[in-house]
Tab-separated table of C-alpha atoms in Angstrom:
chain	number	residue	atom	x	y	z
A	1	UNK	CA	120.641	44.149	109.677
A	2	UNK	CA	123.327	46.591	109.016
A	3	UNK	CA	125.714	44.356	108.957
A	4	UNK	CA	124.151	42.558	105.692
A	5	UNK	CA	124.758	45.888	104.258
A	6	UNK	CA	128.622	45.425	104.849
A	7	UNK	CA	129.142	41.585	104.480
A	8	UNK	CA	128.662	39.478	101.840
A	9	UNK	CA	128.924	36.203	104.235
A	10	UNK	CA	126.074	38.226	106.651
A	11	UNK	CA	123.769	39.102	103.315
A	12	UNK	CA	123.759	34.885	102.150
A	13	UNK	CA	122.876	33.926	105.675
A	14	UNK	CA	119.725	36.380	105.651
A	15	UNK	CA	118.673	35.240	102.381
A	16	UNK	CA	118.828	31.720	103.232
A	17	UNK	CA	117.239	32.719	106.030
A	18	UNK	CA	113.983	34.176	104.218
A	19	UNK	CA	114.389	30.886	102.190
A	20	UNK	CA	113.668	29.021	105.378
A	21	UNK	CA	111.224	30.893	106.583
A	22	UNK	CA	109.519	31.115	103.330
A	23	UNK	CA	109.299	27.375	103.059
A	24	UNK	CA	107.547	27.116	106.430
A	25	UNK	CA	105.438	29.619	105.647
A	26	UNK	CA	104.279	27.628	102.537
A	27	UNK	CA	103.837	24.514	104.541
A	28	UNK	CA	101.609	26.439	106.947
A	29	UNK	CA	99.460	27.871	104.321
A	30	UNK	CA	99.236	24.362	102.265
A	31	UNK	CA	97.982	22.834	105.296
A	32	UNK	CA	95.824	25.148	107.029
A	33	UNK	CA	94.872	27.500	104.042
A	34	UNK	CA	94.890	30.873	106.103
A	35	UNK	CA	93.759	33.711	105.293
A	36	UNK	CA	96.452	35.617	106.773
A	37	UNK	CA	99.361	34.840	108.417
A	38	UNK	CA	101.376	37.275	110.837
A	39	UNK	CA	104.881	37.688	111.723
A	40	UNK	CA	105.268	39.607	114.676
A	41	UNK	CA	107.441	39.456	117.923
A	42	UNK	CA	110.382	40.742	118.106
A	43	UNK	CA	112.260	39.107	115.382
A	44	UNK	CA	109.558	39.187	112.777
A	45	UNK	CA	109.749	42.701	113.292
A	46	UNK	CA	113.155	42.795	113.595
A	47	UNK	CA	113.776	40.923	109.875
A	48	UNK	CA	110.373	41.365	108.707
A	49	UNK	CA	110.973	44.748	107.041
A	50	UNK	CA	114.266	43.932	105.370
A	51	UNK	CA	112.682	40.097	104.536
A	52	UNK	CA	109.074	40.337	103.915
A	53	UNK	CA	109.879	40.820	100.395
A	54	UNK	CA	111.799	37.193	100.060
A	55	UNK	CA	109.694	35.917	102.314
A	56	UNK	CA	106.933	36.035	100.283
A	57	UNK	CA	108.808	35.027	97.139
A	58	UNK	CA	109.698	31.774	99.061
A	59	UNK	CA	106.674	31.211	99.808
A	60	UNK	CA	104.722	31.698	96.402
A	61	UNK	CA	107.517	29.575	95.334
A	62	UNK	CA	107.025	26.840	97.304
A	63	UNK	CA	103.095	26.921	98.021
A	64	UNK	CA	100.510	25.143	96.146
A	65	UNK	CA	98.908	28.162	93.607
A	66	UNK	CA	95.107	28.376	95.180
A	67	UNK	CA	95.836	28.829	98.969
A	68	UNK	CA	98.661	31.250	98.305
A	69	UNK	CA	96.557	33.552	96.097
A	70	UNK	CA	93.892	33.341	99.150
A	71	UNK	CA	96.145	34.233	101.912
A	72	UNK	CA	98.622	37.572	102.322
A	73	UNK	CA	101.796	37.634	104.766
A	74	UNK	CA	102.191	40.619	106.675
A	75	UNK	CA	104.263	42.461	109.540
A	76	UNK	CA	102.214	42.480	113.019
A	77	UNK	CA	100.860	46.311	113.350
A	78	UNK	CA	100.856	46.126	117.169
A	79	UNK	CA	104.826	46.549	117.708
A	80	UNK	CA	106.705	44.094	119.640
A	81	UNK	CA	104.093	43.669	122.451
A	82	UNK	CA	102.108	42.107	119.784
A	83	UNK	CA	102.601	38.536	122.217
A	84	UNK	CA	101.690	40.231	125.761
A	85	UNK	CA	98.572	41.839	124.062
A	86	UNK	CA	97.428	38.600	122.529
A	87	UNK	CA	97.967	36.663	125.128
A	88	UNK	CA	96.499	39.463	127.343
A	89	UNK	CA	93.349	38.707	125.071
A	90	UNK	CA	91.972	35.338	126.438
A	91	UNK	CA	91.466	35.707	129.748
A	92	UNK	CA	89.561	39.022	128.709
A	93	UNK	CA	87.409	36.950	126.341
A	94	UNK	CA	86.958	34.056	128.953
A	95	UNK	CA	85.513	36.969	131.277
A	96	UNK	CA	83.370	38.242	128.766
A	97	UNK	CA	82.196	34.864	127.475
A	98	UNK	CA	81.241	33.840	131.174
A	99	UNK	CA	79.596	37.097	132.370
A	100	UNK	CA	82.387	36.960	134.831
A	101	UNK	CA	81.601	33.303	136.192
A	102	UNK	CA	84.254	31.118	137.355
């Protein structure tokens, strides 16, 4: 990320970037009209701080009105073991869903 800070050619290729993602992001949220959606991992918290911003401004852009003013786009809060944790998750909630039955 520093380097966007020093080249012009590194700044354009982050922006487009956040374009990108922004337009998937909107095709995501037309379809399946989320509430939320999160960008964790290590690269949405590795360009999510310096991005979210464009992110979102691609998306609104690009998004029908109604299901963008219903959902929000936020960085993951649980770091970048946001993956292990979640997948961590559903073999936790199998057990407790079973009472420990196979």
């Amino acid at each position: 990320m520093a380097a966007a800070d020093r080249s012009e050619v590194a700044a354009r290729v982050l922006a487009e970037t956040a374009g990108y993602l922004g337009a998937g992001l909107a095709n995501l949220i037309n379809l399946f009209n989320p509430e939320r959606v999160v960008l964790g991992g290590w690269a949405g918290l590795a360009l999510g701080g310096r991005l979210l911003p464009e992110i979102r401004r691609a998306a609104a852009a690009q998004a029908l009105r109604h299901p963008y003013a219903e959902a929000s786009i936020e960085l993951c809060r649980l770091g970048p073991d946001a993956v292990s944790v979640g997948a961590a998750t559903l073999p936790m909630a199998r057990l407790l869903s079973t009472g420990g039955a196979a």
